[in-house]
Coordinates of C-alpha atoms in Angstrom, one line a residue:
X1 CA 0.1 -0.1 0.3
X2 CA 1.8 3.3 -1.0
X3 CA 2.1 5.8 1.5
X4 CA 0.0 8.7 1.5
X5 CA 1.3 12.6 0.8
X6 CA 1.3 15.0 3.5
X7 CA -1.9 17.4 3.3
X8 CA -0.7 20.2 1.2
X9 CA 0.3 17.6 -1.5
X10 CA -3.3 15.9 -1.2
X11 CA -5.0 19.7 -1.3
X12 CA -2.8 20.2 -4.7
X13 CA -3.7 17.1 -6.0
X14 CA -7.1 17.5 -5.5
X15 CA -7.1 20.7 -7.2
X16 CA -5.5 19.4 -10.0
X17 CA -7.7 16.6 -10.8
X18 CA -10.7 18.7 -10.5
X19 CA -8.6 22.0 -12.7
X20 CA -8.8 19.3 -15.6
X21 CA -12.4 18.0 -15.4
X22 CA -13.3 21.4 -15.2
X23 CA -11.3 23.0 -17.6
X24 CA -11.4 20.4 -20.5
X25 CA -15.1 19.4 -19.9
X26 CA -17.8 21.7 -18.0
X27 CA -18.9 23.5 -20.4
X28 CA -20.5 26.3 -18.5
X29 CA -20.4 29.9 -19.9
X30 CA -18.5 31.0 -16.8
X31 CA -15.5 28.4 -17.2
X32 CA -15.0 29.2 -20.7
X33 CA -14.9 32.9 -20.1
X34 CA -11.8 32.9 -17.4
X35 CA -7.8 32.8 -17.7
X36 CA -7.4 29.1 -16.6
X37 CA -3.6 29.9 -16.4
X38 CA -4.2 32.6 -13.8
X39 CA -6.6 30.3 -12.4
X40 CA -4.0 27.9 -11.8
X41 CA -2.2 30.1 -10.3
X42 CA -4.9 31.5 -7.4
X43 CA -6.0 28.0 -7.0
X44 CA -3.0 26.6 -5.5
X45 CA -2.8 29.8 -3.2
X46 CA -6.0 29.5 -1.6
X47 CA -6.0 25.5 -1.0
X48 CA -2.2 24.1 -0.2
X49 CA -2.8 25.7 3.5
X50 CA -6.1 24.0 4.0
X51 CA -5.6 22.0 7.1
X52 CA -8.1 19.1 6.6
X53 CA -10.5 17.7 4.4
X54 CA -13.5 20.1 5.5
X55 CA -11.3 22.7 4.7
X56 CA -10.3 21.7 1.4
X57 CA -14.1 21.1 0.5
X58 CA -14.8 25.2 1.3
X59 CA -11.7 26.1 -0.4
X60 CA -12.2 24.2 -3.6
X61 CA -16.2 24.8 -3.6
X62 CA -15.0 28.6 -3.5
X63 CA -12.7 28.2 -6.5
X64 CA -15.5 26.9 -8.7
X65 CA -18.9 27.0 -7.8
X66 CA -18.7 30.5 -9.4
X67 CA -17.4 29.2 -12.5
X68 CA -19.3 25.6 -12.1
X69 CA -22.3 25.8 -10.5
X70 CA -23.7 22.4 -10.8
X71 CA -20.6 20.8 -9.8
X72 CA -20.5 18.9 -6.8
X73 CA -17.8 18.1 -3.8
X74 CA -18.8 15.6 -1.1
X75 CA -17.0 13.6 1.5
X76 CA -18.8 10.8 0.6
X77 CA -18.6 8.5 -2.2
X78 CA -21.7 9.6 -4.7
X79 CA -24.4 7.1 -5.2
X80 CA -25.9 6.8 -8.2
X81 CA -28.5 9.2 -7.3
X82 CA -29.0 10.6 -11.0
X83 CA -27.5 14.0 -11.4
X84 CA -30.4 15.0 -14.1
X85 CA -33.0 15.2 -11.4
X86 CA -31.8 17.4 -9.3
X87 CA -30.4 19.4 -12.5
X88 CA -33.7 20.0 -14.2
X89 CA -35.1 21.0 -10.3
X90 CA -32.9 24.1 -11.0
X91 CA -34.4 25.1 -14.3
X92 CA -37.4 27.1 -14.8
X93 CA -37.6 25.9 -18.5
X94 CA -39.4 23.9 -20.9
X95 CA -36.0 21.8 -21.8
X96 CA -37.7 21.0 -25.3
X97 CA -36.7 23.9 -26.0
X98 CA -33.1 24.3 -25.0
X99 CA -30.0 23.4 -26.9
X100 CA -27.2 21.3 -24.7
X101 CA -23.8 22.3 -24.8
X102 CA -20.6 20.1 -24.0
X103 CA -17.3 20.5 -25.2
X104 CA -15.6 18.4 -28.0
X105 CA -12.2 17.7 -28.3
X106 CA -9.9 16.6 -31.1
X107 CA -6.8 16.2 -29.5
X108 CA -6.2 19.1 -27.0
X109 CA -6.7 22.7 -28.9
X110 CA -3.7 25.1 -27.2
X111 CA -4.3 28.1 -29.4
X112 CA -0.9 27.6 -31.3
X113 CA -0.9 29.1 -35.1
X114 CA -0.5 25.7 -37.6
X115 CA -2.3 23.2 -35.3
X116 CA -4.8 21.1 -36.8
X117 CA -6.0 20.2 -33.0
X118 CA -9.4 21.7 -31.9
X119 CA -11.8 22.0 -29.0
X120 CA -15.5 23.4 -29.5
X121 CA -18.7 23.7 -27.3
X122 CA -21.4 22.0 -29.0
X123 CA -24.2 24.5 -29.6
X124 CA -21.9 27.2 -28.1
X125 CA -19.1 28.4 -29.9
X126 CA -15.8 29.7 -28.3
X127 CA -15.5 32.3 -31.1
X128 CA -18.8 33.5 -33.3
X129 CA -16.5 36.1 -35.4
X130 CA -12.9 35.0 -37.5
X131 CA -11.8 36.9 -40.3
X132 CA -8.9 38.2 -42.4
X133 CA -7.5 42.2 -42.1
X134 CA -5.5 43.6 -44.2
X135 CA -3.6 47.1 -43.2
X136 CA -3.5 49.8 -46.0
X137 CA -0.9 52.7 -46.3
X138 CA -2.9 55.8 -45.6
X139 CA -0.6 57.8 -48.0
X140 CA -2.3 56.1 -50.7
X141 CA -5.7 56.3 -49.9
X142 CA -6.1 59.4 -47.7
X143 CA -8.7 62.0 -49.4
X144 CA -9.5 59.5 -51.7
X145 CA -12.8 57.9 -52.7
X146 CA -12.2 53.6 -52.0
X147 CA -13.7 50.8 -53.5
X148 CA -13.3 47.2 -51.9
X149 CA -13.7 44.4 -54.3
X150 CA -13.6 40.5 -53.3
X151 CA -14.8 37.3 -54.5
X152 CA -16.7 35.2 -52.0
X153 CA -18.5 31.9 -51.5
X154 CA -20.9 31.2 -48.7
X155 CA -22.9 28.5 -47.1
X156 CA -24.4 29.6 -43.9
X157 CA -25.5 27.4 -41.2
X158 CA -27.4 29.5 -38.9
X159 CA -30.1 32.0 -39.9
X160 CA -28.0 35.1 -37.9
X161 CA -25.0 34.0 -39.4
X162 CA -23.5 36.8 -42.2
X163 CA -20.3 38.2 -43.4
X164 CA -19.0 41.5 -43.4
X165 CA -16.8 43.1 -45.7
X166 CA -15.2 46.4 -44.6
X167 CA -12.8 49.1 -45.0
X168 CA -12.1 50.9 -41.5
X169 CA -10.0 54.2 -41.0
X170 CA -8.8 56.1 -38.2
X171 CA -8.5 59.7 -37.8
X172 CA -6.9 62.4 -35.7
X173 CA -5.6 61.9 -32.1
X174 CA -6.6 62.1 -28.4
X175 CA -9.3 63.8 -28.5
X176 CA -10.1 64.0 -31.5
X177 CA -9.5 60.5 -32.7
X178 CA -12.5 59.0 -34.7
X179 CA -13.0 55.8 -36.3
X180 CA -15.0 55.5 -40.0
X181 CA -16.6 51.7 -40.6
X182 CA -18.1 51.2 -44.3
X183 CA -19.3 48.2 -44.7
X184 CA -21.6 45.6 -47.1
X185 CA -23.3 42.7 -45.2
X186 CA -24.8 39.4 -46.6
X187 CA -26.8 36.5 -45.0
X188 CA -28.9 34.2 -46.4
X189 CA -31.5 36.6 -46.8
X190 CA -29.7 38.8 -49.4
X191 CA -31.1 39.3 -52.5
X192 CA -28.7 37.2 -55.3
X193 CA -27.6 35.1 -52.4
X194 CA -27.0 31.3 -53.5
X195 CA -25.4 28.8 -51.2
X196 CA -22.0 27.4 -52.8
X197 CA -22.0 30.1 -55.8
X198 CA -19.2 32.7 -56.3
X199 CA -20.2 36.5 -55.7
X200 CA -18.5 39.6 -56.3
X201 CA -18.7 41.6 -53.2
X202 CA -18.1 45.2 -53.5
X203 CA -17.8 48.0 -50.6
X204 CA -17.1 52.3 -50.9
X205 CA -16.1 54.7 -48.5
X206 CA -15.0 58.5 -48.4
X207 CA -11.6 59.1 -46.8
X208 CA -10.6 62.0 -45.5
X209 CA -7.3 63.9 -46.0
X210 CA -6.1 63.7 -42.2
X211 CA -5.8 60.1 -41.9
X212 CA -4.1 57.7 -39.4
X213 CA -4.5 54.4 -40.2
X214 CA -6.8 52.1 -42.9
X215 CA -7.7 48.9 -43.0
X216 CA -10.0 46.1 -45.0
X217 CA -11.6 43.3 -43.4
X218 CA -13.6 40.3 -44.5
X219 CA -15.1 38.4 -41.5
X220 CA -17.9 35.4 -41.1
X221 CA -19.9 35.7 -38.1
X222 CA -21.6 33.0 -37.0
X223 CA -21.5 29.1 -38.3
X224 CA -20.8 28.5 -41.9
X225 CA -18.3 28.5 -44.2
X226 CA -16.8 31.3 -46.0
X227 CA -14.4 31.4 -49.2
X228 CA -12.6 34.4 -50.2
X229 CA -10.2 35.1 -53.1
X230 CA -9.2 37.9 -55.2
X231 CA -9.1 40.9 -53.2
X232 CA -8.7 44.4 -54.8
X233 CA -8.5 47.5 -53.7
X234 CA -9.2 50.8 -55.5
X235 CA -8.8 54.4 -55.3
X236 CA -10.4 57.0 -58.1
X237 CA -8.1 59.7 -59.1
X238 CA -9.3 63.2 -59.5
X239 CA -9.9 62.6 -63.1
X240 CA -12.5 60.0 -62.1
X241 CA -10.4 57.0 -62.9
X242 CA -10.3 54.0 -60.6
X243 CA -6.7 53.3 -59.8
X244 CA -5.3 50.3 -57.8
X245 CA -4.2 50.4 -54.7
X246 CA -1.1 48.3 -53.4
X247 CA -2.5 45.1 -51.8
X248 CA -0.1 42.2 -51.6
X249 CA -1.3 38.4 -51.7
X250 CA -4.7 39.3 -52.7
X251 CA -5.3 35.7 -54.0
X252 CA -3.6 33.4 -51.5
X253 CA -1.4 32.6 -53.7
X254 CA 2.3 33.8 -52.5
X255 CA 5.3 31.7 -51.9
X256 CA 8.6 32.0 -49.8
X257 CA 12.1 31.2 -50.0
X258 CA 12.9 29.4 -46.8
X259 CA 15.8 30.7 -45.3
X260 CA 17.2 27.2 -43.8
X261 CA 17.5 24.9 -46.6
X262 CA 16.7 27.0 -50.1
X263 CA 13.5 25.5 -50.6
X264 CA 10.1 27.2 -51.8
X265 CA 7.1 27.0 -49.2
X266 CA 3.6 28.8 -50.0
X267 CA 3.1 31.7 -47.4
X268 CA -0.8 32.1 -48.8
X269 CA -1.2 34.8 -45.9
X270 CA 1.7 37.2 -46.0
X271 CA 0.3 40.5 -45.3
X272 CA -2.9 39.4 -43.8
X273 CA -3.8 39.2 -40.2
X274 CA -6.1 37.3 -38.6
X275 CA -9.1 38.6 -36.5
X276 CA -11.0 36.6 -34.5
X277 CA -13.5 37.5 -31.6
X278 CA -15.9 36.0 -29.0
X279 CA -19.8 36.8 -29.0
X280 CA -19.4 38.8 -25.8
X281 CA -16.2 41.0 -27.3
X282 CA -17.8 41.4 -30.6
X283 CA -21.0 43.1 -28.3
X284 CA -18.6 45.6 -26.8
X285 CA -16.8 45.9 -30.4
X286 CA -13.7 44.3 -29.4
X287 CA -11.9 42.1 -31.4
X288 CA -8.0 40.6 -31.7
X289 CA -5.8 40.5 -34.4
X290 CA -2.7 38.8 -35.0
X291 CA 0.1 38.6 -37.8
X292 CA -0.1 35.0 -39.0
X293 CA 3.2 33.1 -39.7
X294 CA 4.9 32.4 -42.8
X295 CA 5.3 28.5 -43.0
X296 CA 2.1 27.6 -40.7
X297 CA -0.6 28.9 -43.4
X298 CA -3.3 27.4 -41.3
X299 CA -2.3 29.6 -38.8
X300 CA -5.5 28.6 -36.5
X301 CA -8.4 26.0 -36.2
X302 CA -10.9 27.8 -38.0
X303 CA -9.1 29.6 -41.0
X304 CA -6.7 27.5 -43.5
X305 CA -5.7 28.3 -47.1
X306 CA -7.3 25.7 -49.6
X307 CA -6.9 24.9 -53.1
X308 CA -10.5 22.9 -53.1
X309 CA -12.1 26.3 -54.4
X310 CA -10.9 29.1 -55.9
X311 CA -12.4 32.1 -58.0
X312 CA -9.6 32.6 -59.9
X313 CA -5.9 30.6 -60.0
X314 CA -5.1 27.6 -57.2
X315 CA -6.2 28.6 -54.0
X316 CA -8.6 30.4 -51.6
X317 CA -8.9 31.7 -48.0
X318 CA -11.6 29.1 -46.0
X319 CA -13.2 30.1 -42.5
X320 CA -15.4 27.5 -41.4
X321 CA -16.8 28.2 -38.0
X322 CA -18.6 24.7 -37.2
X323 CA -20.9 23.8 -34.7
X324 CA -19.7 20.6 -33.4
X325 CA -16.8 18.2 -34.3
X326 CA -18.3 15.3 -34.7
X327 CA -21.7 14.0 -34.1
X328 CA -22.0 12.7 -30.8
X329 CA -21.7 14.8 -27.7
X330 CA -22.2 13.7 -24.2
X331 CA -25.7 14.1 -23.2
X332 CA -27.6 16.0 -20.4
X333 CA -27.2 14.0 -17.2
X334 CA -23.5 12.5 -17.9
X335 CA -21.4 13.3 -15.4
X336 CA -17.8 12.6 -14.6
X337 CA -17.1 11.4 -10.9
X338 CA -13.7 10.7 -9.1
X339 CA -12.2 10.7 -5.9
X340 CA -10.4 13.8 -5.9
X341 CA -8.2 13.1 -2.1
X342 CA -8.6 10.8 0.1
X343 CA -13.0 11.0 1.0
X344 CA -13.3 13.8 -1.0
X345 CA -15.4 13.4 -4.4
X346 CA -16.5 15.2 -7.1
X347 CA -19.1 14.7 -9.8
X348 CA -19.3 17.0 -12.8
X349 CA -21.4 17.8 -15.4
X350 CA -20.8 17.0 -19.2
X351 CA -23.4 18.6 -20.6
X352 CA -25.9 21.2 -19.8
X353 CA -28.4 23.0 -21.1
X354 CA -28.6 26.8 -22.8
X355 CA -30.9 29.7 -23.4
X356 CA -30.4 32.1 -25.9
X357 CA -28.3 34.0 -23.6
X358 CA -26.5 31.6 -21.7
X359 CA -25.8 28.3 -20.2
X360 CA -28.1 27.2 -17.6
X361 CA -28.2 27.6 -14.6
X362 CA -26.4 30.9 -14.7
X363 CA -23.8 31.2 -12.2
X364 CA -23.9 33.9 -9.2
X365 CA -22.5 36.8 -10.9
X366 CA -21.5 38.5 -7.6
X367 CA -19.2 35.7 -6.7
X368 CA -18.1 35.5 -10.7
X369 CA -17.1 38.9 -10.5
X370 CA -15.6 38.3 -7.0
X371 CA -13.3 35.3 -8.6
X372 CA -12.1 37.6 -11.7
X373 CA -10.8 40.1 -9.4
X374 CA -9.0 38.0 -7.9
X375 CA -7.5 36.6 -11.1
X376 CA -7.1 40.3 -12.5
X377 CA -4.4 40.9 -9.7
X378 CA -2.3 37.9 -10.8
X379 CA 0.0 39.0 -13.2
X380 CA 1.3 36.4 -15.8
X381 CA 3.5 38.8 -17.9
X382 CA 6.0 38.9 -14.7
X383 CA 5.8 35.7 -13.4
X384 CA 8.2 33.2 -13.0
X385 CA 9.2 30.1 -11.4
X386 CA 11.3 31.5 -8.5
X387 CA 8.0 31.6 -7.1
X388 CA 6.4 28.5 -5.6
X389 CA 3.3 29.0 -6.5
X390 CA 3.6 29.4 -10.6
X391 CA 5.8 26.2 -10.1
X392 CA 2.9 24.6 -8.8
X393 CA 0.5 26.1 -11.1
X394 CA 2.9 24.8 -14.0
X395 CA 2.6 21.2 -12.8
X396 CA -1.0 20.8 -12.6
X397 CA -1.3 23.0 -16.4
X398 CA 1.2 20.4 -18.2
X399 CA 0.1 17.4 -15.9
X400 CA -3.3 17.9 -17.2
X401 CA -2.9 18.3 -20.7
X402 CA -1.4 14.9 -20.8
X403 CA -3.7 13.2 -18.3
X404 CA -6.6 14.0 -20.7
X405 CA -5.2 14.0 -24.2
X406 CA -2.1 12.2 -24.3
X407 CA -2.8 8.9 -26.6
X408 CA 0.0 6.2 -25.3
X409 CA -0.8 5.5 -21.6
X410 CA -2.0 2.3 -23.0
X411 CA 1.6 1.7 -24.6
X412 CA 4.0 3.7 -22.1
X413 CA 3.7 2.5 -18.5
X414 CA 4.1 5.1 -16.2
X415 CA 2.3 6.0 -13.1
X416 CA 1.1 9.3 -14.1
X417 CA -0.6 10.0 -10.7
X418 CA 2.3 9.5 -8.8
X419 CA 4.3 11.5 -11.5
X420 CA 1.6 14.3 -10.2
X421 CA 2.7 13.7 -6.5
X422 CA 6.5 13.6 -6.7
X423 CA 6.7 16.8 -9.2
X424 CA 4.4 18.7 -7.0
X425 CA 6.7 17.8 -4.2
X426 CA 10.0 18.3 -6.2
X427 CA 8.2 22.1 -7.2
X428 CA 7.4 22.9 -3.6
X429 CA 11.0 22.4 -2.6
X430 CA 13.0 23.8 -5.6
X431 CA 14.7 27.4 -4.9
X432 CA 15.1 28.4 -8.6
X433 CA 13.9 28.6 -11.9
X434 CA 16.7 26.3 -13.2
X435 CA 16.0 23.6 -10.1
X436 CA 12.3 23.8 -12.0
X437 CA 13.4 22.9 -14.9
X438 CA 14.8 20.1 -13.5
X439 CA 12.2 19.1 -12.0
X440 CA 9.7 19.3 -14.8
X441 CA 11.8 17.4 -17.1
X442 CA 11.9 14.7 -15.2
X443 CA 7.8 14.1 -15.1
X444 CA 7.7 14.6 -18.6
X445 CA 10.8 11.9 -19.8
X446 CA 8.6 9.6 -18.0
X447 CA 6.0 9.7 -20.6
X448 CA 9.2 8.6 -23.1
X449 CA 8.2 10.7 -26.1
X450 CA 10.2 12.3 -28.6
X451 CA 7.7 14.3 -29.5
X452 CA 7.7 16.3 -26.0
X453 CA 10.7 19.4 -25.6
X454 CA 10.7 21.2 -22.7
X455 CA 12.3 24.5 -23.1
X456 CA 14.0 27.5 -20.5
X457 CA 16.6 30.4 -21.1
X458 CA 18.6 28.9 -18.7
X459 CA 19.3 26.0 -21.0
X460 CA 20.2 28.3 -24.4
X461 CA 23.3 27.0 -25.8
X462 CA 24.2 28.4 -28.8
X463 CA 27.8 27.3 -28.7
X464 CA 29.4 24.2 -29.4
X465 CA 32.5 22.2 -29.4
X466 CA 34.5 22.1 -32.5
X467 CA 33.9 18.5 -33.1
X468 CA 30.8 15.9 -32.7
X469 CA 30.9 13.2 -30.2
X470 CA 29.3 9.7 -30.5
X471 CA 28.9 6.8 -28.3
X472 CA 30.7 3.9 -29.5
X473 CA 31.6 0.6 -27.2
X474 CA 30.5 3.1 -24.2
X475 CA 32.7 5.5 -24.7
X476 CA 32.7 9.4 -26.2
X477 CA 34.5 8.6 -29.9
X478 CA 34.9 11.8 -32.1
X479 CA 33.6 11.5 -35.7
X480 CA 33.9 14.8 -37.2
X481 CA 36.2 17.7 -35.8
X482 CA 37.4 21.2 -37.2
X483 CA 39.9 21.3 -34.1
X484 CA 43.3 21.6 -35.5
X485 CA 44.8 18.8 -32.3
X486 CA 41.4 16.6 -31.9
X487 CA 41.1 14.5 -34.3
X488 CA 38.6 11.6 -35.2
X489 CA 39.1 8.2 -33.5
X490 CA 39.9 10.2 -30.0
X491 CA 38.3 9.5 -27.2
X492 CA 37.0 12.3 -24.7
X493 CA 37.6 11.2 -21.3
X494 CA 36.6 14.0 -19.2
X495 CA 35.1 17.8 -19.6
X496 CA 35.9 20.5 -17.6
X497 CA 37.0 17.4 -15.3
X498 CA 33.3 15.8 -15.7
X499 CA 33.6 12.0 -17.1
X500 CA 32.0 12.3 -20.3
X501 CA 29.9 9.2 -19.2
X502 CA 28.5 11.0 -16.5
X503 CA 27.3 14.5 -18.9
X504 CA 25.9 11.9 -21.3
X505 CA 23.6 10.5 -18.7
X506 CA 22.5 13.5 -17.1
X507 CA 21.5 15.1 -20.5
X508 CA 19.7 11.6 -21.4
X509 CA 18.1 11.9 -17.5
X510 CA 15.9 15.2 -19.0
X511 CA 15.0 14.1 -22.3
X512 CA 12.0 12.4 -23.0
X513 CA 11.9 9.4 -25.5
X514 CA 13.8 5.9 -26.3
X515 CA 17.1 5.1 -25.5
X516 CA 18.3 5.9 -28.3
X517 CA 16.8 9.1 -29.2
X518 CA 17.7 10.5 -25.8
X519 CA 21.4 9.4 -26.4
X520 CA 21.7 10.4 -29.7
X521 CA 19.9 14.4 -28.4
X522 CA 22.4 14.2 -25.3
X523 CA 25.4 13.5 -27.6
X524 CA 24.3 16.2 -29.6
X525 CA 24.2 18.5 -26.3
X526 CA 27.4 17.5 -25.2
X527 CA 29.6 20.6 -24.6
X528 CA 27.2 22.9 -25.7
X529 CA 27.3 26.2 -23.6
X530 CA 27.4 30.2 -24.2
X531 CA 29.4 31.7 -26.9
X532 CA 33.1 33.0 -26.4
X533 CA 33.3 30.4 -23.6
X534 CA 36.3 27.8 -23.6
X535 CA 36.1 24.0 -21.8
X536 CA 38.9 21.9 -20.5
X537 CA 39.0 18.7 -23.1
X538 CA 41.0 15.7 -21.2
X539 CA 41.8 13.6 -25.1
X540 CA 43.0 9.9 -25.1
X541 CA 44.9 9.6 -28.3
X542 CA 46.2 6.3 -29.2
X543 CA 48.2 5.8 -26.1
X544 CA 48.4 9.1 -24.4
X545 CA 46.0 11.5 -23.1
X546 CA 46.2 15.2 -23.9
X547 CA 44.0 17.7 -22.4
X548 CA 42.9 20.8 -25.0
X549 CA 41.4 24.3 -24.0
X550 CA 38.9 24.5 -26.4
X551 CA 36.8 27.4 -27.6
X552 CA 33.3 26.8 -28.6
X553 CA 32.2 27.9 -31.8
X554 CA 28.6 28.6 -33.5
X555 CA 26.1 25.7 -32.8
X556 CA 25.0 25.4 -36.3
X557 CA 28.2 25.2 -38.0
X558 CA 29.0 22.4 -35.4
X559 CA 26.0 20.5 -36.6
X560 CA 27.1 21.3 -40.4
X561 CA 30.1 18.8 -39.4
X562 CA 27.7 15.7 -39.1
X563 CA 26.3 16.2 -42.5
X564 CA 28.4 18.5 -44.6
X565 CA 30.9 15.5 -45.7
X566 CA 28.3 14.0 -47.6
X567 CA 27.7 13.9 -51.6
X568 CA 25.5 16.0 -53.1
X569 CA 23.3 13.6 -55.1
X570 CA 21.5 16.5 -57.3
X571 CA 20.0 19.7 -57.0
X572 CA 16.6 20.6 -57.4

């Protein structure tokens, strides 16, 4: 029988287990609206000092009920009494007229550009607006009449869905600042609209001479699919003629030359910015924009360049705001139950009803605002792992990603629950960011997956020794070298008086993956360090031993040694 961890660790483990279930599977609007990174930091501060099970239950309820008002935390195992009966008693609604809301996950969505994984709430989109924005040189358009045209093809999945094509200008500064938006809206009731048919949409705007910024924007609001192609912007000259305004990559056909390997990759979003907004933000006139990344043309979960349809050329940009990822989803009444701490049990609803405004029942507004005020006081921009609460929060955030989405636990037989306990214990006693890097690395190493990389500025070592070492017959043998005295076949005995084998082994203990993978990566890190630094290298050469003070070189130059001797078969 395993020894129970102390109360502090039990508190943190309970919070971690409930944190993951509610973050990823409880579909309330409140849970979808908070900053979960800040919540993790705030939460560990609130729970870790609980002296017993009663205080832990109180702390967890205080944290989670404002965002998950239907969650149940009890000090006895939850019987099979159906959640649905108590839930329906809270609702003063005809449920036949309500829609169910539940999470669907295609992998885990981490809001990273280019990642194909996605997560949505069925019947409750996280973002109900998505589009593209292109900034325009104000000097080209100031004081002129503008005309924006775009080829669009749409399929709407809701009677409320629409496409908006806009010219936006900002004039003046300070108190004199003003914004003007000229737009054309198309929806299913627009005269002449036909689904899956290309149409030319046009909008015109007169722009004042005193101009600070100008942009065009094409966005989809609500469920549906929008294809965009052949965007053109023109300005009317004094003689009445229309002249084109520079609008790079208007047809999403551009390519770029990759600097590392000199290969051409499509960069169809060069010049464009992604705009997206949640419904509540849209109502306030707030949206976010971010530059797209070159080689990551999909750039998000809702938009991508495609060659499946185009008005001209080979490509267009497709935006799709779905209502669901799969046909099936948890039904209202389905819950997740588990023991989160010794003698403490939770039940988390996996589906809720919603009306036109909110998931049901709506939470306590005052308690939710109080929670948000606490979260607003957490500054994640300045947070570092020197803070024990940040370290604990990081463990809980990372552990839950793998707990709920890692697909290989049936192959990699690691005790992931025990890893949570060990890593939390380590995070509590770590003193620095560097200490915590080692602690978190060891948790990830237990997954034995070479796709997992952990980075930290302390591990940024852009310089390497001017030779490459491989592990042969249990020795570090030089295979390639640019050093004048150290040659291929020489054996590295020590580096700064540390045995080569100890250096390789200590690196392998921090690298996730197979033994072959971790050894390969550890050997490529062998002797790396800061630029313009030296290492004392003890080398066995023939029957003798020599010691050299070796200056580190640029790491890219060192890496090229491994491949530079290979013949070029052909050039493309």
